PDB file of C-alpha atoms in Angstrom:
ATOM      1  CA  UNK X 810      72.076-148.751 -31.682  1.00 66.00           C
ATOM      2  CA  UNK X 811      73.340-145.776 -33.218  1.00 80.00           C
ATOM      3  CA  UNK X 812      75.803-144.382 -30.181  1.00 80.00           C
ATOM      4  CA  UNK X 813      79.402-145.395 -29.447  1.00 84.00           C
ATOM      5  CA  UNK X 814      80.846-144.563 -26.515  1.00 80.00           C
ATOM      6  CA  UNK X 815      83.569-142.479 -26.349  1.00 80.00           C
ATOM      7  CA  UNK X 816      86.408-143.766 -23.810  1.00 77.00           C
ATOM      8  CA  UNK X 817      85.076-147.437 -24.093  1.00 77.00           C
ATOM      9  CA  UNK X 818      85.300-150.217 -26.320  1.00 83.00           C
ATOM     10  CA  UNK X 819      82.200-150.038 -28.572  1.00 86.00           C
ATOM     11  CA  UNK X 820      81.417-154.022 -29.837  1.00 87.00           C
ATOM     12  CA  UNK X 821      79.332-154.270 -33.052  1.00 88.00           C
ATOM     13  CA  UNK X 822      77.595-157.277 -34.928  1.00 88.00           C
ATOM     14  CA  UNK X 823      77.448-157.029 -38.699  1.00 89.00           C
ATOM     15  CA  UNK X 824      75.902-159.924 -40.420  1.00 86.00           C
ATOM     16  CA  UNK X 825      76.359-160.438 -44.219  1.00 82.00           C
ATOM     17  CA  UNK X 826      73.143-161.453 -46.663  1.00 82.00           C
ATOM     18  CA  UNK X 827      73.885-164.150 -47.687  1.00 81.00           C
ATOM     19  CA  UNK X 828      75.762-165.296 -44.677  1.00 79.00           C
ATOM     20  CA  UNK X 829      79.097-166.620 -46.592  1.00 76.00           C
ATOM     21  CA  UNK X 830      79.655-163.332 -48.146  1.00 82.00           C
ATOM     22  CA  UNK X 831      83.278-162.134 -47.143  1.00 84.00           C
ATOM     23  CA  UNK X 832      83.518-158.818 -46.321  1.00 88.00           C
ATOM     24  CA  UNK X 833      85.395-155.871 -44.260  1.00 88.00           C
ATOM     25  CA  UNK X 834      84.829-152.760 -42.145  1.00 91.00           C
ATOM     26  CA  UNK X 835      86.298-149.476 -42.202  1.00 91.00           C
ATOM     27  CA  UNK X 836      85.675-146.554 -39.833  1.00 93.00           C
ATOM     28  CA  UNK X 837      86.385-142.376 -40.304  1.00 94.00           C
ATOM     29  CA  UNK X 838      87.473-142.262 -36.419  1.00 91.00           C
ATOM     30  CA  UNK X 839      89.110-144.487 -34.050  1.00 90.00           C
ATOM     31  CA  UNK X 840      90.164-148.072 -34.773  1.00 92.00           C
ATOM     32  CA  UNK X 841      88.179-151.453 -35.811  1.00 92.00           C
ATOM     33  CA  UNK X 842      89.480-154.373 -35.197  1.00 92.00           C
ATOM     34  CA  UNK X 843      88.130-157.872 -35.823  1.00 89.00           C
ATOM     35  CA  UNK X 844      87.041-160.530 -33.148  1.00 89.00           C
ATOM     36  CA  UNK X 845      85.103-162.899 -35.042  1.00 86.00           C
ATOM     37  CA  UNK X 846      83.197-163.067 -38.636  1.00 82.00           C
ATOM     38  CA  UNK X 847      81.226-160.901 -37.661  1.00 85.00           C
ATOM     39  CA  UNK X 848      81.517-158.718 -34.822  1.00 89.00           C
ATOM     40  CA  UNK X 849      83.810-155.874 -34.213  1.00 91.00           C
ATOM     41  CA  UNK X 850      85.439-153.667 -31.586  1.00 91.00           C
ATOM     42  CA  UNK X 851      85.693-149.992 -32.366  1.00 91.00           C
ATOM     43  CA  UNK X 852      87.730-148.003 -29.998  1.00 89.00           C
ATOM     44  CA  UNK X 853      90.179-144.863 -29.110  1.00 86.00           C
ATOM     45  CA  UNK X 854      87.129-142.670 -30.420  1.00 84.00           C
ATOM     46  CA  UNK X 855      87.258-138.554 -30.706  1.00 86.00           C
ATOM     47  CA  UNK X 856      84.066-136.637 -30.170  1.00 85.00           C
ATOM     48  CA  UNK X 857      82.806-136.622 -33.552  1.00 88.00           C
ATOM     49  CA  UNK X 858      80.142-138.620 -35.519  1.00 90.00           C
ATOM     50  CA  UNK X 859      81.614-141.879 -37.343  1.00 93.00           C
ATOM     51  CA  UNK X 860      81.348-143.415 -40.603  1.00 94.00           C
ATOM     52  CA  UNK X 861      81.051-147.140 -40.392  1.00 93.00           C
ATOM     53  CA  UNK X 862      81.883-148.610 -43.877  1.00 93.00           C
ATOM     54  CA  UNK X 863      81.153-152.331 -45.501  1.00 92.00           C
ATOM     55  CA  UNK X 864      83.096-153.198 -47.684  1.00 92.00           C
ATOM     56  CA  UNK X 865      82.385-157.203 -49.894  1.00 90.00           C
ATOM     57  CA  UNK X 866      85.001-157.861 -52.895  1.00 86.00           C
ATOM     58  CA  UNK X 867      83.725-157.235 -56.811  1.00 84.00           C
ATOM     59  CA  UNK X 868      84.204-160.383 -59.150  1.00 85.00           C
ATOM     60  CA  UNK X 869      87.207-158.569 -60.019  1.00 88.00           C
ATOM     61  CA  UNK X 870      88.302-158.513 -55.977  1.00 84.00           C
ATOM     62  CA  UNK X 871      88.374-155.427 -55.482  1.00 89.00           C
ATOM     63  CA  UNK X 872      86.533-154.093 -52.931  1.00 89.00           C
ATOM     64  CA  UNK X 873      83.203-152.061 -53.093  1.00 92.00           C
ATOM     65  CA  UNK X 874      81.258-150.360 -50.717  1.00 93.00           C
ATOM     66  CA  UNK X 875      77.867-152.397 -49.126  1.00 91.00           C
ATOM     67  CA  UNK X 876      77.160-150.301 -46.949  1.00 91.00           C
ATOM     68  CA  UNK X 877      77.983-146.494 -45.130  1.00 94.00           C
ATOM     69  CA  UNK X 878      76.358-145.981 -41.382  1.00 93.00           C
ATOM     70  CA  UNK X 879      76.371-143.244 -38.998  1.00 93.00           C
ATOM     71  CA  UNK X 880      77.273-143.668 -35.938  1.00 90.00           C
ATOM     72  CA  UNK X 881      76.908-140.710 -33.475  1.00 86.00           C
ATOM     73  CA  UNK X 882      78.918-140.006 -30.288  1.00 83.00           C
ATOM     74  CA  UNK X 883      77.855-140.197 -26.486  1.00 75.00           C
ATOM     75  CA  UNK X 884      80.125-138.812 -24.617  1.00 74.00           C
ATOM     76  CA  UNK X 885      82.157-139.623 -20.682  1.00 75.00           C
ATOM     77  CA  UNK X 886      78.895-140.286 -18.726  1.00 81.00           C
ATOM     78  CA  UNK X 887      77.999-138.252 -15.325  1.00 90.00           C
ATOM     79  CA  UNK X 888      77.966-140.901 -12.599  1.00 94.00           C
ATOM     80  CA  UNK X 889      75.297-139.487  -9.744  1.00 95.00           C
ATOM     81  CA  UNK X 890      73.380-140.624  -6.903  1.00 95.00           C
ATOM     82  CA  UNK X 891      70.262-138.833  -5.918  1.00 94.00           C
ATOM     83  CA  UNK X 892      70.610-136.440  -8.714  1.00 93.00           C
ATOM     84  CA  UNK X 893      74.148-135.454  -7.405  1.00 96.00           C
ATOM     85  CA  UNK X 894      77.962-135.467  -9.437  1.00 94.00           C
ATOM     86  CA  UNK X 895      81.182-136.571  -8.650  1.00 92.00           C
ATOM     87  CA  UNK X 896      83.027-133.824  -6.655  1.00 92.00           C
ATOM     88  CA  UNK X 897      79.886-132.419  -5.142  1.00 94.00           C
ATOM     89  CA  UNK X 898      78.864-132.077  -1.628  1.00 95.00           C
ATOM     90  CA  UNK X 899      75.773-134.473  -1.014  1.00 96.00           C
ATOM     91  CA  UNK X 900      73.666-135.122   2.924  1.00 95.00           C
ATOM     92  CA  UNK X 901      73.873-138.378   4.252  1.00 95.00           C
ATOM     93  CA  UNK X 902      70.161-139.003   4.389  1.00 94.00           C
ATOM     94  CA  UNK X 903      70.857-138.065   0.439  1.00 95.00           C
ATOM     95  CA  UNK X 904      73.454-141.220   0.116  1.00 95.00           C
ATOM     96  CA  UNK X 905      71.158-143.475   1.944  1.00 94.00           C
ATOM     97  CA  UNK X 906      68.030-142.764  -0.413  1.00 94.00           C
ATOM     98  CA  UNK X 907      70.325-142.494  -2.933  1.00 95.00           C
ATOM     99  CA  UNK X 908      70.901-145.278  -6.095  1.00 96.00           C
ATOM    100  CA  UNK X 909      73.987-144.819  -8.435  1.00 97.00           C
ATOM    101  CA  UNK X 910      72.647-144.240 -11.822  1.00 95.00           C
ATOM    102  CA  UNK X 911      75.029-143.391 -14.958  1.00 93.00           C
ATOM    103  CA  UNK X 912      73.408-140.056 -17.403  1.00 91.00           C
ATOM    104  CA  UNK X 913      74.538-139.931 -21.221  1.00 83.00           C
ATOM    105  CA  UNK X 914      73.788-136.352 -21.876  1.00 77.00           C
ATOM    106  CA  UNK X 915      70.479-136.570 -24.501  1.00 74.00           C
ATOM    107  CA  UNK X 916      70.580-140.197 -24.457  1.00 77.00           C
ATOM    108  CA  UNK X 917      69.310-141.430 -20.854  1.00 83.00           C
ATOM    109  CA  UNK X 918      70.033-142.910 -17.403  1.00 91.00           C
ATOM    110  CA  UNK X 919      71.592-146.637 -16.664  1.00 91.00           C
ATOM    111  CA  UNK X 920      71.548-147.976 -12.755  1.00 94.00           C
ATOM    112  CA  UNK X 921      74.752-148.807 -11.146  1.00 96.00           C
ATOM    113  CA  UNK X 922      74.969-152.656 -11.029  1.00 96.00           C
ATOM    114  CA  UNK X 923      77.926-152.368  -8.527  1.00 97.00           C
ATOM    115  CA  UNK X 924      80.571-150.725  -7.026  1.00 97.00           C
ATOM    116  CA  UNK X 925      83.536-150.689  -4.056  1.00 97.00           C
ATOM    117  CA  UNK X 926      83.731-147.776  -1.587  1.00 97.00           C
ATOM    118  CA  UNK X 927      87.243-147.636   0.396  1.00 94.00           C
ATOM    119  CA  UNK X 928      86.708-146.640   3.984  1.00 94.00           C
ATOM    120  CA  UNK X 929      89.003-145.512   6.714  1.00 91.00           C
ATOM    121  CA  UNK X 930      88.277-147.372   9.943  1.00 91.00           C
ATOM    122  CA  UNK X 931      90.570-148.357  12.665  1.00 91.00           C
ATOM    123  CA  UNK X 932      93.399-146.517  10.989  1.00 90.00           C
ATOM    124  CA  UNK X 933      94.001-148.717   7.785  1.00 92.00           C
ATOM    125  CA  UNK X 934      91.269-148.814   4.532  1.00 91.00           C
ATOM    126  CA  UNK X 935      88.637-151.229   4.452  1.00 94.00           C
ATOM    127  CA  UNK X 936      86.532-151.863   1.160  1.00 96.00           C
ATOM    128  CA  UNK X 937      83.214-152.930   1.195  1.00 97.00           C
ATOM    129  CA  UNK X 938      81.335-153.819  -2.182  1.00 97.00           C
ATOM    130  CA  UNK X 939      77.493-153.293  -3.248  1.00 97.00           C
ATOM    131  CA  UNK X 940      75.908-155.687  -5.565  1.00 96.00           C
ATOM    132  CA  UNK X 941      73.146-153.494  -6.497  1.00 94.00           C
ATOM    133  CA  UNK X 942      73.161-149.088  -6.771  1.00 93.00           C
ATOM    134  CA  UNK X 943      72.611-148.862  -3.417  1.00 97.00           C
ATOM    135  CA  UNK X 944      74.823-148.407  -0.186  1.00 97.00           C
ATOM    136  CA  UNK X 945      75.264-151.689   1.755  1.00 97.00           C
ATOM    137  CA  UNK X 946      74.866-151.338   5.786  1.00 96.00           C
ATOM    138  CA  UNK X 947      78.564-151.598   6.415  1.00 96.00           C
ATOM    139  CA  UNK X 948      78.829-148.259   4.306  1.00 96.00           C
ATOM    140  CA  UNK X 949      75.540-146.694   6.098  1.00 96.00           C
ATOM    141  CA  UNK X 950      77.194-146.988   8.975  1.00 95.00           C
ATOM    142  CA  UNK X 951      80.791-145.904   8.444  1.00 96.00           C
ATOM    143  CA  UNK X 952      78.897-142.484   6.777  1.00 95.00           C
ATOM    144  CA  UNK X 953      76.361-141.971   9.368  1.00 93.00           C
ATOM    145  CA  UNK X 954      79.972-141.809  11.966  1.00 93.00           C
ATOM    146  CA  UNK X 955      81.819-139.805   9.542  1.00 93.00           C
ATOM    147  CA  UNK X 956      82.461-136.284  10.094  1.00 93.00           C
ATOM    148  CA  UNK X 957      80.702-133.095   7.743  1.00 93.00           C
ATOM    149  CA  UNK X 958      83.210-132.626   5.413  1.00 92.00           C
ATOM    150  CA  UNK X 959      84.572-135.741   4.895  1.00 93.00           C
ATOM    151  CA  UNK X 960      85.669-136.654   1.524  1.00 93.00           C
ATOM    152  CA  UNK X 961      83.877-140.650   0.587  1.00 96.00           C
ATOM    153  CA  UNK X 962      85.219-142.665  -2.154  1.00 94.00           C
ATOM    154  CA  UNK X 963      83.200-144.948  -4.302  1.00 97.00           C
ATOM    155  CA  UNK X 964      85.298-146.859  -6.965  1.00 95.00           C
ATOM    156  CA  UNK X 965      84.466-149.708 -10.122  1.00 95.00           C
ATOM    157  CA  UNK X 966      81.309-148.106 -10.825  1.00 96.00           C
ATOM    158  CA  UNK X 967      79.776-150.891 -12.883  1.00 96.00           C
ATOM    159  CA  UNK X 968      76.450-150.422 -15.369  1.00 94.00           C
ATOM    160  CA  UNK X 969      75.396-151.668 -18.863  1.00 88.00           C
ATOM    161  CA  UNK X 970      74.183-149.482 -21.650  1.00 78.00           C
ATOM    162  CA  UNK X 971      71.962-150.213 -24.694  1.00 72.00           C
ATOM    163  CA  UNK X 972      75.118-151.782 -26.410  1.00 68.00           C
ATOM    164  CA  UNK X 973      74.526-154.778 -23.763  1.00 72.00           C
ATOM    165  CA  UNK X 974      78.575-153.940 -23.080  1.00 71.00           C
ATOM    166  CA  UNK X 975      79.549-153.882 -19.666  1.00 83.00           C
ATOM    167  CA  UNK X 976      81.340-150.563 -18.557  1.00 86.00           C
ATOM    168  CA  UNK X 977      83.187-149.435 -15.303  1.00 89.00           C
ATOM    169  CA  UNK X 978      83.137-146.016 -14.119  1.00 89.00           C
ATOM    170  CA  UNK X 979      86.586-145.596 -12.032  1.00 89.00           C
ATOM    171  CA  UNK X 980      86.136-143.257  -9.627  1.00 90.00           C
ATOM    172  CA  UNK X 981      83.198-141.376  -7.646  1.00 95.00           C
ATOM    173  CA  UNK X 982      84.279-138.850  -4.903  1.00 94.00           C
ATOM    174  CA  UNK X 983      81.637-136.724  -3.235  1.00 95.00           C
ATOM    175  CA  UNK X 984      81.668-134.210   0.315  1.00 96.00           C
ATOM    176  CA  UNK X 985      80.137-134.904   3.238  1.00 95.00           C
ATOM    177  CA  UNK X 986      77.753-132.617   4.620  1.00 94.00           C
ATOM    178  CA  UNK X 987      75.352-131.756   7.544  1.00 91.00           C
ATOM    179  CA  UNK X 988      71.956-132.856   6.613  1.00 82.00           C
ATOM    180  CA  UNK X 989      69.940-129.873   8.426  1.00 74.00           C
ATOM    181  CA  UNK X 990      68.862-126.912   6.200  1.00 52.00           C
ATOM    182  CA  UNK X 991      71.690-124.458   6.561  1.00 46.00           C
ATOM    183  CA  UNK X 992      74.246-126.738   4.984  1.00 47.00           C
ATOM    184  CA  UNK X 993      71.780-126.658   1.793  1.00 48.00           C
ATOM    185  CA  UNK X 994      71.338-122.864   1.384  1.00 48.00           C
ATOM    186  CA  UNK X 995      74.842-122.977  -0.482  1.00 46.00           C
ATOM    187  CA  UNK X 996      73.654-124.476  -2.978  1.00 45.00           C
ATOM    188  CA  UNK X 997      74.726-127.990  -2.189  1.00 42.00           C
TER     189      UNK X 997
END
C-alpha cells in the first residue's frame, strides 16, 4: 500500500533481508513509533506526501540509509449512503435502499461494516446497532414515523481499508425529507 490515512493510525510491516538485521525507521511527517520488530504505527499525519526511511547500522554503527519510500496521503473520507454526505437532506425510500459506504477521494469506496443510530422514541434515546451497511428494521421503522425534516443520527461508522486496519467514522447526520418529487427539485 502506498496511502496513509490522515486522522488514523497508519500500521506498517517492514521485514529486514536477512531477517536478524537490526534496523530503524524514520518518517518526514507525523510520528513512528515501534510495536514489534517489525511493524510500525505512523500517526498525527499533515496532508502532505511522506518519506519513510530504513535505516540498518554500518560496521562502524552508525547508521545508513536501506531504504527511502513514498508514501502518499488520503485524506478524511466522505461517509455516504446512496450516493449522499453527511449533512445532506436524503428520502426515506433513499435510506432504506441505501448501504453506508466510505469514498477516499481518487482512491475508492469501502462498505460500512457497522454502525449505531440514536433514536428518539417514547421521549428518552434509544440506540439500535447494524451489523452490516444497511438499516436494521427497528431503524426502518422509527424513519418511516419520523417527520420531513427531521434531523437522524448514525454514529461508530465502522469499515476497513486496503491497510486491513479497522477505522471508525464518528458521526453521520443527514435531513429528512418527503420522498415525492417536489422535495427533490431543490436539489436534494
Amino acid at each position: 500500500d502506498n496511502y496513509l490515512f490522515i486522522g488514523y493510525d497508519n500500521h506498517i510491516k517492514v521485514l529486514a533481508n536477512p531477517k536478524a538485521t537490526p534496523f530503524t525507521c524514520g518518517i518526514t511527517n507525523g510520528k513512528v513509533t515501534t510495536l514489534t520488530d517489525s511493524t510500525f504505527v505512523i500517526k498525527n499525519l499533515l496532508p502532505v506526501t511522506t518519506l519513510l526511511s530504513v535505516y540498518v547500522k554500518d560496521k562502524n554503527g552508525k547508521p545508513k540509509l536501506a531504504l527511502n519510500k513514498p508514501y502518499a496521503y488520503v485524506p478524511f473520507p466522505t461517509i455516504k449512503i446512496s450516493g449522499v454526505k453527511c449533512d445532506s437532506a436524503i428520502t426515506r425510500l433513499m435510506l432504506a435502499a441505501g448501504t453506508f459506504y466510505a469514498e477516499f477521494k481518487n482512491i475508492g469506496k469501502f462498505q460500512v461494516k457497522s454502525f449505531k443510530m440514536d433514536m428518539y422514541i417514547n421521549k428518552e434515546f434509544v440506540q439500535d446497532s447494524s451489523s452490516t451497511g444497511r438499516l436494521t428494521k427497528k431503524m426502518l421503522e422509527y424513519i418511516s414515523s419520523s417527520k420531513s425534516g427531521s434531523l437522524l443520527y448514525f454514529k461508530d461508522l465502522k469499515f476497513g481499508t486496503a491497510d486491513g486496519v479497522p477505522k471508525t467514522e464518528p458521526i453521520y447526520r443527514v435531513f429528512l425529507i418527503d420522498d415525492n418529487k417536489s422535495a427533490l427539485k431543490f436539489g436534494f
